[in-house]
Tab-separated table of C-alpha atoms in Angstrom:
chain	number	residue	atom	x	y	z
A	701	UNK	CA	25.439	50.540	27.680
A	702	UNK	CA	25.284	52.460	30.958
A	703	UNK	CA	27.896	52.384	33.694
A	704	UNK	CA	25.324	50.840	36.043
A	705	UNK	CA	24.617	48.041	33.559
A	706	UNK	CA	28.340	47.274	33.141
A	707	UNK	CA	28.857	47.254	36.895
A	708	UNK	CA	25.842	45.004	37.444
A	709	UNK	CA	27.168	42.469	34.913
A	710	UNK	CA	30.617	42.402	36.508
A	711	UNK	CA	29.111	41.896	39.971
A	712	UNK	CA	26.841	39.108	38.741
A	713	UNK	CA	29.712	37.292	37.011
A	714	UNK	CA	31.918	37.460	40.100
A	715	UNK	CA	29.175	36.241	42.438
A	716	UNK	CA	27.797	33.576	40.092
A	717	UNK	CA	29.692	30.704	41.709
A	718	UNK	CA	29.090	31.713	45.302
A	719	UNK	CA	25.706	30.014	45.623
A	720	UNK	CA	27.417	26.634	45.133
A	721	UNK	CA	28.814	26.880	48.668
A	722	UNK	CA	31.815	24.821	47.614
A	723	UNK	CA	34.822	27.069	48.324
A	724	UNK	CA	35.737	28.386	51.744
A	725	UNK	CA	37.075	31.599	50.274
A	726	UNK	CA	36.559	33.487	47.077
A	727	UNK	CA	38.970	35.800	45.286
A	728	UNK	CA	38.302	38.198	42.439
A	729	UNK	CA	40.429	40.516	40.363
A	730	UNK	CA	39.038	43.489	38.507
A	731	UNK	CA	39.566	43.260	34.744
A	732	UNK	CA	39.817	47.044	34.494
A	733	UNK	CA	42.516	47.656	37.062
A	734	UNK	CA	44.881	44.672	37.388
A	735	UNK	CA	46.310	44.017	40.820
A	736	UNK	CA	43.249	45.131	42.804
A	737	UNK	CA	42.453	41.631	44.059
A	738	UNK	CA	40.631	40.580	47.213
A	739	UNK	CA	39.978	37.306	48.944
A	740	UNK	CA	36.925	36.937	51.151
A	741	UNK	CA	35.829	34.352	53.693
A	742	UNK	CA	33.161	33.048	54.023
A	743	UNK	CA	31.475	33.455	50.643
A	744	UNK	CA	28.130	32.586	52.250
A	745	UNK	CA	26.790	33.241	55.736
A	746	UNK	CA	23.885	30.955	56.587
A	747	UNK	CA	22.438	31.761	60.001
A	748	UNK	CA	19.286	31.927	62.138
A	749	UNK	CA	17.791	34.442	64.556
A	750	UNK	CA	14.632	35.181	66.535
A	751	UNK	CA	12.431	38.215	65.851
A	752	UNK	CA	13.847	41.210	67.716
A	753	UNK	CA	17.282	39.617	68.155
A	754	UNK	CA	20.589	41.196	67.130
A	755	UNK	CA	23.246	38.744	66.023
A	756	UNK	CA	26.895	39.172	65.125
A	757	UNK	CA	28.924	37.368	62.504
A	758	UNK	CA	32.296	37.982	60.872
A	759	UNK	CA	33.795	38.443	57.418
A	760	UNK	CA	37.530	38.213	56.734
A	761	UNK	CA	39.038	40.154	53.832
A	762	UNK	CA	42.552	39.683	52.508
A	763	UNK	CA	44.345	41.936	50.073
A	764	UNK	CA	46.131	40.064	47.294
A	765	UNK	CA	47.628	43.162	45.710
A	766	UNK	CA	51.279	44.162	45.895
A	767	UNK	CA	50.261	47.624	47.072
A	768	UNK	CA	47.759	49.151	49.465
A	769	UNK	CA	44.046	48.872	48.701
A	770	UNK	CA	41.169	51.050	49.822
A	771	UNK	CA	38.192	48.722	50.331
A	772	UNK	CA	34.685	50.141	50.336
A	773	UNK	CA	31.442	48.207	50.663
A	774	UNK	CA	27.772	48.206	49.751
A	775	UNK	CA	24.829	46.204	51.069
A	776	UNK	CA	22.279	45.100	48.486
A	777	UNK	CA	19.377	42.771	48.029
A	778	UNK	CA	19.644	39.839	45.645
A	779	UNK	CA	17.437	37.206	44.111
A	780	UNK	CA	17.936	34.172	41.882
A	781	UNK	CA	18.997	35.170	38.359
A	782	UNK	CA	18.233	31.809	36.778
A	783	UNK	CA	18.107	28.098	37.447
A	784	UNK	CA	21.874	27.667	37.817
A	785	UNK	CA	21.935	29.416	41.199
A	786	UNK	CA	23.538	32.641	40.021
A	787	UNK	CA	22.467	35.599	42.167
A	788	UNK	CA	21.004	38.720	40.613
A	789	UNK	CA	22.134	41.813	42.516
A	790	UNK	CA	19.270	44.290	42.796
A	791	UNK	CA	20.729	47.730	42.023
A	792	UNK	CA	17.991	49.415	40.024
A	793	UNK	CA	15.801	51.985	41.830
A	794	UNK	CA	12.337	50.697	42.582
A	795	UNK	CA	13.276	47.004	42.585
A	796	UNK	CA	11.426	45.348	45.451
A	797	UNK	CA	12.176	42.121	47.239
A	798	UNK	CA	9.843	40.588	49.844
A	799	UNK	CA	12.861	38.828	51.375
A	800	UNK	CA	14.967	41.984	51.765
A	801	UNK	CA	17.175	42.352	54.839
A	802	UNK	CA	19.696	44.933	53.669
A	803	UNK	CA	18.279	47.479	56.123
A	804	UNK	CA	18.889	45.045	58.994
A	805	UNK	CA	22.670	45.062	58.491
A	806	UNK	CA	24.592	47.894	60.135
A	807	UNK	CA	26.857	49.918	57.799
A	808	UNK	CA	30.448	48.709	57.635
A	809	UNK	CA	33.469	51.022	57.621
A	810	UNK	CA	35.889	51.491	54.739
A	811	UNK	CA	39.236	49.840	55.380
A	812	UNK	CA	42.754	50.104	54.000
A	813	UNK	CA	44.593	46.844	53.414
A	814	UNK	CA	48.335	46.468	53.162
A	815	UNK	CA	49.655	43.747	50.821
A	816	UNK	CA	48.609	40.289	52.099
A	817	UNK	CA	46.949	41.844	55.159
A	818	UNK	CA	43.811	40.188	56.570
A	819	UNK	CA	41.127	42.319	58.160
A	820	UNK	CA	38.197	40.922	60.177
A	821	UNK	CA	34.938	42.852	60.004
A	822	UNK	CA	32.093	42.325	62.462
A	823	UNK	CA	28.673	42.246	60.846
A	824	UNK	CA	25.740	43.239	63.062
A	825	UNK	CA	22.296	42.083	61.986
A	826	UNK	CA	19.316	43.544	63.873
A	827	UNK	CA	16.156	41.537	63.179
A	828	UNK	CA	12.982	43.591	63.601
A	829	UNK	CA	10.624	42.420	66.326
A	830	UNK	CA	7.796	42.138	63.810
A	831	UNK	CA	9.794	40.112	61.238
A	832	UNK	CA	7.703	37.236	59.927
A	833	UNK	CA	9.208	33.733	60.136
A	834	UNK	CA	11.023	32.718	56.954
A	835	UNK	CA	14.086	33.460	54.869
A	836	UNK	CA	15.701	36.841	54.235
A	837	UNK	CA	18.716	37.660	52.060
A	838	UNK	CA	21.323	40.309	51.333
A	839	UNK	CA	24.775	40.559	49.809
A	840	UNK	CA	27.663	42.552	51.278
A	841	UNK	CA	29.872	43.659	48.384
A	842	UNK	CA	33.448	44.845	48.678
A	843	UNK	CA	35.269	46.910	46.043
A	844	UNK	CA	39.016	47.534	46.075
A	845	UNK	CA	40.640	50.668	44.717
A	846	UNK	CA	44.222	51.856	44.885
A	847	UNK	CA	44.207	54.831	47.309
A	848	UNK	CA	45.849	57.092	44.742
A	849	UNK	CA	42.962	56.453	42.299
A	850	UNK	CA	40.061	57.148	44.612
A	851	UNK	CA	39.603	60.727	43.388
A	852	UNK	CA	40.483	60.214	39.720
A	853	UNK	CA	36.976	59.379	38.536
A	854	UNK	CA	37.868	55.779	37.671
A	855	UNK	CA	34.676	53.983	38.681
A	856	UNK	CA	34.716	50.632	36.883
A	857	UNK	CA	35.829	48.175	39.566
A	858	UNK	CA	34.857	44.567	40.143
A	859	UNK	CA	33.098	43.631	43.352
A	860	UNK	CA	33.277	40.501	45.431
A	861	UNK	CA	30.794	39.743	48.134
A	862	UNK	CA	29.390	37.546	50.854
A	863	UNK	CA	25.832	36.347	50.523
A	864	UNK	CA	23.918	36.514	53.811
A	865	UNK	CA	21.056	34.041	54.176
A	866	UNK	CA	19.103	34.471	57.414
A	867	UNK	CA	16.219	32.387	58.681
A	868	UNK	CA	13.913	34.083	61.159
A	869	UNK	CA	12.763	31.368	63.534
A	870	UNK	CA	9.107	30.508	63.747
A	871	UNK	CA	6.447	28.714	61.774
A	872	UNK	CA	7.744	29.367	58.260
A	873	UNK	CA	6.246	27.707	55.208
A	874	UNK	CA	8.441	24.866	53.946
A	875	UNK	CA	7.442	23.478	50.584
A	876	UNK	CA	9.620	21.968	47.856
A	877	UNK	CA	8.295	20.397	44.657
A	878	UNK	CA	9.912	18.506	41.814
A	879	UNK	CA	8.912	20.772	38.945
A	880	UNK	CA	10.471	18.477	36.336
A	881	UNK	CA	12.481	15.260	36.291
A	882	UNK	CA	13.845	13.994	32.993
A	883	UNK	CA	16.768	12.440	31.151
A	884	UNK	CA	18.714	13.865	28.231
A	885	UNK	CA	21.689	13.296	25.962
A	886	UNK	CA	23.578	16.255	24.488
A	887	UNK	CA	20.924	18.546	25.907
A	888	UNK	CA	18.045	16.761	24.142
A	889	UNK	CA	15.268	15.310	26.299
A	890	UNK	CA	14.156	11.811	25.519
A	891	UNK	CA	13.333	8.334	26.754
A	892	UNK	CA	15.172	6.165	24.207
A	893	UNK	CA	18.961	6.109	24.133
A	894	UNK	CA	21.717	4.053	22.556
A	895	UNK	CA	23.777	3.849	25.731
A	896	UNK	CA	25.549	5.782	28.454
A	897	UNK	CA	26.338	8.526	29.303
A	898	UNK	CA	22.823	9.739	30.114
A	899	UNK	CA	22.178	12.988	31.965
A	900	UNK	CA	19.583	13.124	34.750
A	901	UNK	CA	18.056	16.558	35.345
A	902	UNK	CA	15.890	17.778	38.225
A	903	UNK	CA	14.232	21.198	38.370
A	904	UNK	CA	13.434	21.787	42.024
A	905	UNK	CA	10.951	24.529	42.954
A	906	UNK	CA	10.869	26.205	46.349
A	907	UNK	CA	7.229	27.130	46.983
A	908	UNK	CA	7.864	28.043	50.614
A	909	UNK	CA	9.014	31.178	52.415
A	910	UNK	CA	12.485	30.046	53.494
A	911	UNK	CA	15.585	28.959	51.557
A	912	UNK	CA	16.080	25.197	51.351
A	913	UNK	CA	18.959	22.821	50.693
A	914	UNK	CA	17.184	19.779	49.214
A	915	UNK	CA	19.245	16.601	49.045
A	916	UNK	CA	18.431	13.136	47.849
A	917	UNK	CA	19.105	10.166	45.636
A	918	UNK	CA	18.025	8.694	42.334
A	919	UNK	CA	17.697	4.902	42.375
A	920	UNK	CA	17.920	3.284	38.930
A	921	UNK	CA	16.639	-0.263	38.353
A	922	UNK	CA	16.546	-2.515	35.308
A	923	UNK	CA	13.549	-4.350	33.832
A	924	UNK	CA	14.026	-7.176	36.334
A	925	UNK	CA	13.904	-4.853	39.338
A	926	UNK	CA	17.628	-5.105	40.003
A	927	UNK	CA	19.368	-1.935	41.184
A	928	UNK	CA	21.792	-0.613	38.584
A	929	UNK	CA	23.043	2.601	40.210
A	930	UNK	CA	22.426	5.342	42.770
A	931	UNK	CA	22.951	9.001	41.889
A	932	UNK	CA	23.332	11.636	44.609
A	933	UNK	CA	21.471	14.936	44.299
A	934	UNK	CA	22.925	18.157	45.748
A	935	UNK	CA	25.692	16.755	47.928
A	936	UNK	CA	27.132	20.292	47.914
A	937	UNK	CA	24.100	21.664	49.846
A	938	UNK	CA	23.275	24.325	47.293
A	939	UNK	CA	20.414	26.643	48.215
A	940	UNK	CA	17.075	27.075	46.493
A	941	UNK	CA	15.604	30.496	47.268
A	942	UNK	CA	11.863	30.990	47.884
A	943	UNK	CA	9.861	31.438	44.710
A	944	UNK	CA	12.673	30.143	42.499
A	945	UNK	CA	13.564	26.973	40.593
A	946	UNK	CA	17.025	25.452	40.701
A	947	UNK	CA	18.373	22.902	38.270
A	948	UNK	CA	20.483	19.942	39.384
A	949	UNK	CA	22.199	17.448	37.072
A	950	UNK	CA	23.927	14.087	37.469
A	951	UNK	CA	25.516	11.893	34.775
A	952	UNK	CA	24.904	8.178	34.501
A	953	UNK	CA	28.252	7.183	33.024
A	954	UNK	CA	31.230	4.877	33.500
A	955	UNK	CA	32.141	6.573	36.778
A	956	UNK	CA	28.852	5.228	38.165
A	957	UNK	CA	28.202	1.958	36.314
A	958	UNK	CA	31.767	0.969	35.384
A	959	UNK	CA	31.977	-1.162	32.241
A	960	UNK	CA	28.392	-2.352	32.533
A	961	UNK	CA	26.449	-2.361	29.245
A	962	UNK	CA	22.926	-0.970	29.504
A	963	UNK	CA	20.124	-2.638	27.572
A	964	UNK	CA	16.364	-2.667	27.977
A	965	UNK	CA	13.866	-0.667	30.017
A	966	UNK	CA	14.929	1.152	33.178
A	967	UNK	CA	13.094	3.040	35.907
A	968	UNK	CA	14.468	5.892	38.013
A	969	UNK	CA	12.976	6.937	41.357
A	970	UNK	CA	13.908	10.325	42.829
A	971	UNK	CA	13.529	11.042	46.561
A	972	UNK	CA	14.374	14.540	47.820
A	973	UNK	CA	14.575	15.413	51.520
A	974	UNK	CA	14.267	19.002	52.749
A	975	UNK	CA	13.055	21.184	55.584
A	976	UNK	CA	13.402	21.147	59.359
A	977	UNK	CA	11.475	17.889	59.812
A	978	UNK	CA	12.793	15.900	56.859
A	979	UNK	CA	9.917	16.342	54.452
A	980	UNK	CA	10.166	14.534	51.139
A	981	UNK	CA	9.369	15.176	47.489
A	982	UNK	CA	9.405	12.332	44.956
A	983	UNK	CA	9.266	11.736	41.213
A	984	UNK	CA	9.762	8.801	38.837
A	985	UNK	CA	10.510	8.190	35.191
A	986	UNK	CA	11.314	5.346	32.810
A	987	UNK	CA	13.619	5.154	29.813
A	988	UNK	CA	14.938	2.644	27.315
A	989	UNK	CA	18.500	1.875	26.334
A	990	UNK	CA	18.683	0.093	22.982
A	991	UNK	CA	21.710	0.403	20.678
A	992	UNK	CA	19.376	0.655	17.688
A	993	UNK	CA	22.052	1.889	15.299
A	994	UNK	CA	24.275	-1.040	16.160
A	995	UNK	CA	21.341	-3.440	15.905
A	996	UNK	CA	20.293	-1.851	12.617
A	997	UNK	CA	23.839	-2.226	11.299
A	998	UNK	CA	23.953	-5.904	12.306
A	999	UNK	CA	20.579	-6.541	10.659
A	1000	UNK	CA	21.737	-4.778	7.487
A	1001	UNK	CA	24.891	-6.904	7.385
A	1002	UNK	CA	22.829	-10.060	7.966
A	1003	UNK	CA	20.465	-9.122	5.127
A	1004	UNK	CA	23.385	-8.484	2.792
A	1005	UNK	CA	24.929	-11.818	3.733
A	1006	UNK	CA	21.555	-13.538	3.286
A	1007	UNK	CA	21.124	-12.230	-0.249
A	1008	UNK	CA	24.758	-12.945	-1.128
A	1009	UNK	CA	24.429	-16.530	0.089
A	1010	UNK	CA	21.087	-16.892	-1.707
A	1011	UNK	CA	22.624	-15.541	-4.904
A	1012	UNK	CA	25.626	-17.858	-4.554
A	1013	UNK	CA	23.394	-20.882	-3.974
A	1014	UNK	CA	21.300	-20.019	-7.023
A	1015	UNK	CA	24.419	-19.631	-9.150
A	1016	UNK	CA	25.731	-22.947	-7.862
A	1017	UNK	CA	22.423	-24.715	-8.549
A	1018	UNK	CA	22.330	-23.296	-12.072
A	1019	UNK	CA	25.881	-24.510	-12.600
A	1020	UNK	CA	25.022	-28.046	-11.413
A	1021	UNK	CA	21.919	-28.127	-13.587
A	1022	UNK	CA	23.963	-26.996	-16.576
A	1023	UNK	CA	26.564	-29.694	-15.966
A	1024	UNK	CA	23.884	-32.369	-15.681
A	1025	UNK	CA	22.248	-31.388	-18.952
A	1026	UNK	CA	25.592	-31.414	-20.718
A	1027	UNK	CA	26.282	-35.022	-19.703
A	1028	UNK	CA	22.862	-36.183	-20.927
A	1029	UNK	CA	23.434	-34.747	-24.415
A	1030	UNK	CA	26.611	-36.733	-24.728
């Protein structure tokens, strides 16, 4: 395994949770050199600009080590690594990305951080005048090294970074589709279940040219048209990059329906809202909840009882008949 491959895996693991947009700061500690920890804020920069405009934003870095840290940086492209939102950092030569903006970001200086010191870095982004409307992406990665180790040849260090998502204003293509909408239990798709919990899964595809944060609701109704529950989709405002599919999941369990017992046929209607004008994407499905094992067990018990009672009645009848015949012989 090459050094580049190891480094790429470490970077991907450390940035995997950033796309969730949940935390306000992210910290990482290199597994190879304990104590070289950084905290960064914000983990994601989501901004807009006009073609030909230069904008400024800021990244704050805090050293969590007990000694000084030399912090270097790199600017790379990234794309979606899978459907869970993990970013894939593009480090290999020749990798192309139509949404690249790493060349738009001015180089950042190396800094030295004292223990617990916070340093604010200004990030300058110069948008080309001929930039087409749509979304562009880059990641600014920071690597911490103890100053005394910088010339020792020790190169395996974890990186932590800020994802930069920029929308160039203009008539960009906005298109989101529901690639798949289904239910599952224990990871197995289906439409017949014994009861809750049931997992709802949406695979949302971005067919446009700009990153989207689709949000919506799933409305679940019973066979009589009565609403059973509402499930929220993407309350965390997670991004779906152009040309990628992102998976969202919500459980239908006691936290949603309480102690209610599900039985019968149900329908689920999904409505997703996205884009600058509130466009919508929809999907529907139906499923059954029947505790067939419980019902089968009850039926089996009833059959056993039926045959036992039938056998007992037959034995009793034979006994009565035998008694009657005995009296007649006397």
